[in-house]
Every structure is written in C-alpha cells, then in structure tokens.
Amino acid sequence: MANRLIKYFFIGLLLFPFAFLLLLSLGRGWAYPDVLPQHWTVENWRFIWGIQAGLGRSALLSLSISLGIAGPVTLASFVVSKFIAYDRHRRRWLVLAYLPYVFAPVILAACLQGFFLRAELSGKVWGVMVAQLFITFPYGVIFFSGFWNEHMLAMEQLVATLGGTVRQAYARVLIPIARGALMTCFFQVFLISWFEYGLTTLIGVGKVQTLTLKVFQYVTEANIFYAALASCLLVMPPVVLLWLNKKYVFSRVG
Amino acid sequence: MLLQAIDIKKDFGQEEVLRSARLELQAGEMLSILGRSGSGKTTLLKILAGLESPDSGQVLLEGRDITRLAPNERNIVYLYQEPLLFPHLDVFENVAFGLRLRRLPGEEVSDRVQRLLESLELPEQADKMPHQLSGGQRQRVAFGRALAVQPKVLLLDEPFGALDTETRASMQELLQHIARKFDITALFVTHDLKEAILMGSRIGLMQEGELKVYENKQAFIGDTTTGVQQELDFWRGLG
C-alpha cells in the first residue's frame, strides 16, 4: 500500500508541471491569491492559429528544423563515426567532436556569427540549421563512437567474404543491428535541436522564431498564459517521440 | 592447384608479421596451420580472404591472381573464432544470408538451407534466434551460413577456440564429417597441437612469420621443432 502511494506520489510529481502548464494555458485572469484562474477558456488555444501570434507557424518551423536536422545528422554521424572509430587518429577526432561542448553553444554562436554574416546565412532558417549542425553532428559522432568496435568490424568483414557489398552490409546487417541506437540518436538530436536557444537566437537574429524562442519571448513579456500555451506545444513532440521510443526501442531491448 | 600463396610479406609498422609465407592447397584438402598467438596465422588468413593487403607477394585462386580482388568477389569465406551470427535474423535466415545476397529464388534458398540444417543437425532450431542457441549450435549455424554459398575455400580461424572441451570434440567430428560430405577445401588455423593433427590432412607450422608446410603428418610428427615429440614424451612419462 505504502509502495503504491509512493509510486503515485512520484508519478504525480512528474506529471504536475505538465498539468500545471495545461491549466495555465486554459486560464485567464489568474491573480494572487486565487488558487485557480477566474475564467476558463479555449481562446488561448485558438490563438495558436492566429496570424498575429504565429505560434502555429513557429511550431511548424521548429518541427521542420528539428526533423531536418535529426534525420540527416543521425545518418551522417552513423557513417562518419565509423570512419573515425577505425581511424588511427581516433582519439584526436573524438577530442575535436567534444570541442563544441567545451564552449557553451552561445559562445560558439558568437564565434561563428561573423562567418554566418559573410555567408549571408544570418537571420535565415538555413543559417540556423547549419549552426545547429555544429553541435548536433559532433553529438551524433560521439553517440555512435561506442557502436563501432572489433565485433562490428568482424561482422562487416564476414558479410564481405560471404559476397556482400558495402551497401548490402549496411542495409542487411549494420543498420538493422543499429536500429535501436539510430532511433535513440534521432530522438536525442531532435531534442537538442528542438530546445536549442542560444545558437538560434544569435544566428537567427530574431528573424527565425522557433517555438523555444516564442516561449522565452512570452516569459520575458510576463504573458504567463501564452507562455504556458507555447510550452504545452513545446513538450508535445518530445512526448510523442518518447512514447515512440518506448514502444519501438525499449520494448525490443526488454 | 586450387589456392596458392606466394612469398607473402606483411609488416604492421615496425613489426614484421609475415616474412615470406608460401602455401599450396589442393581442392578438397584441409590444411591445418599451427602456430602460437601473434605468429601471423590470422594475418595470412585475412590476406587470403582479401581483408588485408600484403606488402608483397601473390595469391592465386585456380591459377588466377586475386591479390587485389575485393573480398566479396573471391568466394573465399573467412570464419572467426566467434560465430558472429546476425542477431536480428533467425537461424534459417542466418544460413540463408549469403544466398539472399545473391538474390537466388526463394525455393532454391529454402531447399539449400533445409538440406544444410539437416546436415548440421539443426532442423529443429530453424526458427530460433541466435541468443536462444548454445555455443556449439551457434558455431554450426556459422558453418551452415558459410557452406550455403559454396565457397571455393573456407578459412577457419580457430573456430572452436571459444568452446568447452566436450563441445569442441563433437564439433571437430562434425566438421570432419561435413568436410567429407561437401568436399570442402579449407585452411584450419589453431594453436592446439592435437586439433591440428586431427583436423588437417597436412599440417603447416607458422613460426616468426614463416610457414613451413609438411608433406604429411608423419613428417610433421617426426620434426623435433614442432613440439610433438615433447608432447609424446610427456604422455609416455606419465604411463
């Protein structure tokens, strides 16, 4: 009984911030010391699609950027990490991959800003995507560096002696074996991109309004209802991805 | 002559691994190569399989120079000490793997795999996943997967090294049986003296990057440098 109570308590504790955000997004006129908002309305949610707020557009933009980053970065880092893992200078390459994390992303963005201005990528969606590659791609490389080992090399060589090409080795052995790792990497890179603030602010110069930026904007405006609404939208895709991960990745491991 | 290695030389940095290795292998023959760890046995096998390039020397298969040929075009299968079964495929699909790569018709794949599974005493295990098999069963599946593609030469790199004594003995027996049945040409690398004598129709001794292949088992046993005499003396001494 006590165990069950503790379990529900912790579940409640974990879900409370999300429930609270949802509550805030549906409320209006919530003044201290009221326990609940004075009015309940779905107006805030209608506001998502309003032209002025542009929240819907920001959500779609964030989704496009994050999916556009997560897919290619997962695949590219999977392949590149293999070459790094089997290279004589493996450690040197991996140290380089850690560099963007030694600096904070904001400092990295400040260092890169001049180049982005010259390349006319500043303030553009493409620019933000390229900037995000500087942190997500090394992450992917580090993530997969443990995957490539003597065992995987032997498997690949075995496929070759059985008559398989490199492409067949990837399609029939390496990718199916790495499926769980690929999905996890996709999920994590998506999250890094989705919640990215510093790089996006500096390289996007306020013109690339992702959902994360919108949340901060509403918070600084002290618009708690819209901030809550934007936050609800912000946590939705990660929750969906987490559910997919749990369903298709962790269930396989189990 | 089916397979010839002529004056194979290979260095790794400053280390001279193969000095001038030569061997000749007749069709249907199983040659045991005995040698200590680090004597260059695996490197020689990998060069024959195309997984390593020699610094100099030639590899001929049926008289054709295959020294620079990619491993997937040689039809020489290299088997590791570990069975390396593909964990996402069941036993049937593991054995069928090479045939699927060649895009053979489904019926032919099914027939060949079924026959192999029966020869390897594995028909009951066809639907099982690799993690559900014992060590010996896994190694048998690995043999089946290699034999399915009907390789010209099979390179076995200490294939029973990870097995317990009892399983090892039964696997040695099984390999001898299937080698006769499928007329396999193979190089069998081991560091176990008894296994080398048991498995090979001839024996080669790899020492300090050089391979000495004996004409027959008697010549090998008679050579005092092979360690066979010391082994025999030990057992006689116990008697």
PDB file of N, CA and C in Angstrom, chain A residues 182-240:
ATOM      1  N   LEU A 182      20.066   4.015 -33.620  1.00  0.00           N
ATOM      2  CA  LEU A 182      19.713   5.056 -34.602  1.00  0.00           C
ATOM      3  C   LEU A 182      18.478   5.828 -34.137  1.00  0.00           C
ATOM      4  N   MET A 183      17.496   5.091 -33.625  1.00  0.00           N
ATOM      5  CA  MET A 183      16.266   5.764 -33.158  1.00  0.00           C
ATOM      6  C   MET A 183      16.546   6.636 -31.948  1.00  0.00           C
ATOM      7  N   THR A 184      17.390   6.115 -31.048  1.00  0.00           N
ATOM      8  CA  THR A 184      17.725   6.902 -29.843  1.00  0.00           C
ATOM      9  C   THR A 184      18.484   8.162 -30.233  1.00  0.00           C
ATOM     10  N   CYS A 185      19.427   8.013 -31.169  1.00  0.00           N
ATOM     11  CA  CYS A 185      20.204   9.181 -31.605  1.00  0.00           C
ATOM     12  C   CYS A 185      19.284  10.209 -32.280  1.00  0.00           C
ATOM     13  N   PHE A 186      18.387   9.711 -33.142  1.00  0.00           N
ATOM     14  CA  PHE A 186      17.433  10.605 -33.810  1.00  0.00           C
ATOM     15  C   PHE A 186      16.641  11.387 -32.760  1.00  0.00           C
ATOM     16  N   PHE A 187      16.157  10.683 -31.767  1.00  0.00           N
ATOM     17  CA  PHE A 187      15.353  11.274 -30.710  1.00  0.00           C
ATOM     18  C   PHE A 187      16.145  12.349 -29.951  1.00  0.00           C
ATOM     19  N   GLN A 188      17.388  12.009 -29.609  1.00  0.00           N
ATOM     20  CA  GLN A 188      18.182  12.949 -28.812  1.00  0.00           C
ATOM     21  C   GLN A 188      18.619  14.167 -29.629  1.00  0.00           C
ATOM     22  N   VAL A 189      18.977  13.946 -30.888  1.00  0.00           N
ATOM     23  CA  VAL A 189      19.359  15.082 -31.746  1.00  0.00           C
ATOM     24  C   VAL A 189      18.146  15.981 -31.978  1.00  0.00           C
ATOM     25  N   PHE A 190      16.991  15.346 -32.147  1.00  0.00           N
ATOM     26  CA  PHE A 190      15.751  16.117 -32.304  1.00  0.00           C
ATOM     27  C   PHE A 190      15.545  17.019 -31.081  1.00  0.00           C
ATOM     28  N   LEU A 191      15.760  16.440 -29.894  1.00  0.00           N
ATOM     29  CA  LEU A 191      15.559  17.223 -28.662  1.00  0.00           C
ATOM     30  C   LEU A 191      16.554  18.378 -28.559  1.00  0.00           C
ATOM     31  N   ILE A 192      17.824  18.092 -28.918  1.00  0.00           N
ATOM     32  CA  ILE A 192      18.844  19.157 -28.848  1.00  0.00           C
ATOM     33  C   ILE A 192      18.420  20.306 -29.751  1.00  0.00           C
ATOM     34  N   SER A 193      18.010  19.954 -30.969  1.00  0.00           N
ATOM     35  CA  SER A 193      17.608  20.985 -31.931  1.00  0.00           C
ATOM     36  C   SER A 193      16.321  21.685 -31.481  1.00  0.00           C
ATOM     37  N   TRP A 194      15.380  20.903 -30.988  1.00  0.00           N
ATOM     38  CA  TRP A 194      14.061  21.418 -30.609  1.00  0.00           C
ATOM     39  C   TRP A 194      14.160  22.457 -29.489  1.00  0.00           C
ATOM     40  N   PHE A 195      14.984  22.171 -28.501  1.00  0.00           N
ATOM     41  CA  PHE A 195      15.091  23.082 -27.356  1.00  0.00           C
ATOM     42  C   PHE A 195      16.242  24.081 -27.491  1.00  0.00           C
ATOM     43  N   GLU A 196      16.930  24.108 -28.630  1.00  0.00           N
ATOM     44  CA  GLU A 196      18.088  24.975 -28.813  1.00  0.00           C
ATOM     45  C   GLU A 196      17.667  26.455 -28.748  1.00  0.00           C
ATOM     46  N   TYR A 197      18.389  27.214 -27.957  1.00  0.00           N
ATOM     47  CA  TYR A 197      18.015  28.622 -27.785  1.00  0.00           C
ATOM     48  C   TYR A 197      19.154  29.575 -28.184  1.00  0.00           C
ATOM     49  N   GLY A 198      20.349  29.352 -27.593  1.00  0.00           N
ATOM     50  CA  GLY A 198      21.458  30.295 -27.769  1.00  0.00           C
ATOM     51  C   GLY A 198      21.866  30.486 -29.217  1.00  0.00           C
ATOM     52  N   LEU A 199      22.172  29.385 -29.896  1.00  0.00           N
ATOM     53  CA  LEU A 199      22.600  29.458 -31.296  1.00  0.00           C
ATOM     54  C   LEU A 199      21.502  30.049 -32.177  1.00  0.00           C
ATOM     55  N   THR A 200      20.278  29.596 -31.932  1.00  0.00           N
ATOM     56  CA  THR A 200      19.148  30.034 -32.755  1.00  0.00           C
ATOM     57  C   THR A 200      18.919  31.532 -32.595  1.00  0.00           C
ATOM     58  N   THR A 201      19.056  32.027 -31.371  1.00  0.00           N
ATOM     59  CA  THR A 201      18.855  33.456 -31.126  1.00  0.00           C
ATOM     60  C   THR A 201      19.917  34.278 -31.848  1.00  0.00           C
ATOM     61  N   LEU A 202      21.177  33.870 -31.677  1.00  0.00           N
ATOM     62  CA  LEU A 202      22.268  34.671 -32.247  1.00  0.00           C
ATOM     63  C   LEU A 202      22.339  34.582 -33.769  1.00  0.00           C
ATOM     64  N   ILE A 203      22.248  33.369 -34.300  1.00  0.00           N
ATOM     65  CA  ILE A 203      22.359  33.207 -35.756  1.00  0.00           C
ATOM     66  C   ILE A 203      21.056  33.612 -36.452  1.00  0.00           C
ATOM     67  N   GLY A 204      19.925  33.349 -35.763  1.00  0.00           N
ATOM     68  CA  GLY A 204      18.626  33.718 -36.356  1.00  0.00           C
ATOM     69  C   GLY A 204      18.314  35.198 -36.213  1.00  0.00           C
ATOM     70  N   VAL A 205      19.089  35.917 -35.425  1.00  0.00           N
ATOM     71  CA  VAL A 205      18.921  37.350 -35.106  1.00  0.00           C
ATOM     72  C   VAL A 205      17.444  37.772 -34.953  1.00  0.00           C
ATOM     73  N   GLY A 206      16.688  36.903 -34.288  1.00  0.00           N
ATOM     74  CA  GLY A 206      15.291  37.233 -34.004  1.00  0.00           C
ATOM     75  C   GLY A 206      14.346  37.026 -35.178  1.00  0.00           C
ATOM     76  N   LYS A 207      14.912  36.714 -36.351  1.00  0.00           N
ATOM     77  CA  LYS A 207      14.033  36.524 -37.523  1.00  0.00           C
ATOM     78  C   LYS A 207      13.526  35.090 -37.635  1.00  0.00           C
ATOM     79  N   VAL A 208      14.286  34.170 -37.061  1.00  0.00           N
ATOM     80  CA  VAL A 208      13.853  32.767 -37.095  1.00  0.00           C
ATOM     81  C   VAL A 208      13.211  32.456 -35.746  1.00  0.00           C
ATOM     82  N   GLN A 209      11.884  32.575 -35.728  1.00  0.00           N
ATOM     83  CA  GLN A 209      11.151  32.451 -34.475  1.00  0.00           C
ATOM     84  C   GLN A 209      10.711  31.015 -34.225  1.00  0.00           C
ATOM     85  N   THR A 210      11.595  30.260 -33.594  1.00  0.00           N
ATOM     86  CA  THR A 210      11.204  28.883 -33.254  1.00  0.00           C
ATOM     87  C   THR A 210      10.318  28.914 -32.009  1.00  0.00           C
ATOM     88  N   LEU A 211       9.717  27.767 -31.726  1.00  0.00           N
ATOM     89  CA  LEU A 211       8.799  27.700 -30.592  1.00  0.00           C
ATOM     90  C   LEU A 211       9.516  27.991 -29.267  1.00  0.00           C
ATOM     91  N   THR A 212      10.744  27.490 -29.154  1.00  0.00           N
ATOM     92  CA  THR A 212      11.522  27.732 -27.930  1.00  0.00           C
ATOM     93  C   THR A 212      11.724  29.234 -27.730  1.00  0.00           C
ATOM     94  N   LEU A 213      12.011  29.934 -28.808  1.00  0.00           N
ATOM     95  CA  LEU A 213      12.196  31.384 -28.724  1.00  0.00           C
ATOM     96  C   LEU A 213      10.894  32.077 -28.328  1.00  0.00           C
ATOM     97  N   LYS A 214       9.780  31.558 -28.849  1.00  0.00           N
ATOM     98  CA  LYS A 214       8.462  32.123 -28.525  1.00  0.00           C
ATOM     99  C   LYS A 214       8.175  32.000 -27.024  1.00  0.00           C
ATOM    100  N   VAL A 215       8.502  30.835 -26.475  1.00  0.00           N
ATOM    101  CA  VAL A 215       8.260  30.612 -25.045  1.00  0.00           C
ATOM    102  C   VAL A 215       9.030  31.658 -24.241  1.00  0.00           C
ATOM    103  N   PHE A 216      10.309  31.816 -24.578  1.00  0.00           N
ATOM    104  CA  PHE A 216      11.132  32.807 -23.862  1.00  0.00           C
ATOM    105  C   PHE A 216      10.572  34.214 -24.049  1.00  0.00           C
ATOM    106  N   GLN A 217      10.082  34.467 -25.276  1.00  0.00           N
ATOM    107  CA  GLN A 217       9.522  35.788 -25.549  1.00  0.00           C
ATOM    108  C   GLN A 217       8.320  36.063 -24.639  1.00  0.00           C
ATOM    109  N   TYR A 218       7.406  35.069 -24.522  1.00  0.00           N
ATOM    110  CA  TYR A 218       6.224  35.252 -23.678  1.00  0.00           C
ATOM    111  C   TYR A 218       6.610  35.348 -22.205  1.00  0.00           C
ATOM    112  N   VAL A 219       7.632  34.592 -21.830  1.00  0.00           N
ATOM    113  CA  VAL A 219       8.073  34.629 -20.426  1.00  0.00           C
ATOM    114  C   VAL A 219       8.622  36.018 -20.107  1.00  0.00           C
ATOM    115  N   THR A 220       9.453  36.554 -21.017  1.00  0.00           N
ATOM    116  CA  THR A 220      10.016  37.892 -20.754  1.00  0.00           C
ATOM    117  C   THR A 220       8.935  38.968 -20.803  1.00  0.00           C
ATOM    118  N   GLU A 221       7.855  38.699 -21.581  1.00  0.00           N
ATOM    119  CA  GLU A 221       6.730  39.656 -21.617  1.00  0.00           C
ATOM    120  C   GLU A 221       5.816  39.483 -20.408  1.00  0.00           C
ATOM    121  N   ALA A 222       6.108  38.494 -19.569  1.00  0.00           N
ATOM    122  CA  ALA A 222       5.279  38.131 -18.406  1.00  0.00           C
ATOM    123  C   ALA A 222       3.876  37.707 -18.821  1.00  0.00           C
ATOM    124  N   ASN A 223       3.766  37.159 -20.028  1.00  0.00           N
ATOM    125  CA  ASN A 223       2.469  36.672 -20.513  1.00  0.00           C
ATOM    126  C   ASN A 223       2.375  35.185 -20.186  1.00  0.00           C
ATOM    127  N   ILE A 224       1.990  34.906 -18.937  1.00  0.00           N
ATOM    128  CA  ILE A 224       2.098  33.530 -18.460  1.00  0.00           C
ATOM    129  C   ILE A 224       1.157  32.574 -19.198  1.00  0.00           C
ATOM    130  N   PHE A 225      -0.005  33.068 -19.622  1.00  0.00           N
ATOM    131  CA  PHE A 225      -0.963  32.157 -20.274  1.00  0.00           C
ATOM    132  C   PHE A 225      -0.454  31.710 -21.643  1.00  0.00           C
ATOM    133  N   TYR A 226       0.036  32.684 -22.414  1.00  0.00           N
ATOM    134  CA  TYR A 226       0.579  32.327 -23.724  1.00  0.00           C
ATOM    135  C   TYR A 226       1.885  31.537 -23.576  1.00  0.00           C
ATOM    136  N   ALA A 227       2.670  31.877 -22.555  1.00  0.00           N
ATOM    137  CA  ALA A 227       3.917  31.130 -22.308  1.00  0.00           C
ATOM    138  C   ALA A 227       3.579  29.670 -21.995  1.00  0.00           C
ATOM    139  N   ALA A 228       2.516  29.487 -21.193  1.00  0.00           N
ATOM    140  CA  ALA A 228       2.094  28.126 -20.844  1.00  0.00           C
ATOM    141  C   ALA A 228       1.606  27.386 -22.080  1.00  0.00           C
ATOM    142  N   LEU A 229       0.850  28.102 -22.905  1.00  0.00           N
ATOM    143  CA  LEU A 229       0.328  27.512 -24.137  1.00  0.00           C
ATOM    144  C   LEU A 229       1.486  27.090 -25.055  1.00  0.00           C
ATOM    145  N   ALA A 230       2.437  27.997 -25.238  1.00  0.00           N
ATOM    146  CA  ALA A 230       3.594  27.690 -26.088  1.00  0.00           C
ATOM    147  C   ALA A 230       4.395  26.527 -25.497  1.00  0.00           C
ATOM    148  N   SER A 231       4.475  26.486 -24.169  1.00  0.00           N
ATOM    149  CA  SER A 231       5.215  25.394 -23.510  1.00  0.00           C
ATOM    150  C   SER A 231       4.519  24.055 -23.742  1.00  0.00           C
ATOM    151  N   CYS A 232       3.150  24.097 -23.719  1.00  0.00           N
ATOM    152  CA  CYS A 232       2.398  22.865 -23.991  1.00  0.00           C
ATOM    153  C   CYS A 232       2.754  22.341 -25.378  1.00  0.00           C
ATOM    154  N   LEU A 233       2.798  23.264 -26.333  1.00  0.00           N
ATOM    155  CA  LEU A 233       3.158  22.871 -27.703  1.00  0.00           C
ATOM    156  C   LEU A 233       4.605  22.367 -27.747  1.00  0.00           C
ATOM    157  N   LEU A 234       5.433  23.014 -26.935  1.00  0.00           N
ATOM    158  CA  LEU A 234       6.867  22.689 -26.936  1.00  0.00           C
ATOM    159  C   LEU A 234       7.120  21.264 -26.429  1.00  0.00           C
ATOM    160  N   VAL A 235       6.347  20.837 -25.445  1.00  0.00           N
ATOM    161  CA  VAL A 235       6.622  19.500 -24.886  1.00  0.00           C
ATOM    162  C   VAL A 235       5.925  18.378 -25.674  1.00  0.00           C
ATOM    163  N   MET A 236       4.996  18.778 -26.551  1.00  0.00           N
ATOM    164  CA  MET A 236       4.210  17.747 -27.241  1.00  0.00           C
ATOM    165  C   MET A 236       5.052  16.807 -28.122  1.00  0.00           C
ATOM    166  N   PRO A 237       5.824  17.342 -29.077  1.00  0.00           N
ATOM    167  CA  PRO A 237       6.613  16.426 -29.927  1.00  0.00           C
ATOM    168  C   PRO A 237       7.595  15.542 -29.156  1.00  0.00           C
ATOM    169  N   PRO A 238       8.321  16.111 -28.151  1.00  0.00           N
ATOM    170  CA  PRO A 238       9.195  15.215 -27.385  1.00  0.00           C
ATOM    171  C   PRO A 238       8.435  14.092 -26.689  1.00  0.00           C
ATOM    172  N   VAL A 239       7.219  14.422 -26.199  1.00  0.00           N
ATOM    173  CA  VAL A 239       6.425  13.385 -25.526  1.00  0.00           C
ATOM    174  C   VAL A 239       6.046  12.290 -26.526  1.00  0.00           C
ATOM    175  N   VAL A 240       5.663  12.712 -27.733  1.00  0.00           N
ATOM    176  CA  VAL A 240       5.302  11.734 -28.776  1.00  0.00           C
ATOM    177  C   VAL A 240       6.529  10.878 -29.113  1.00  0.00           C
TER     178      VAL A 240
END
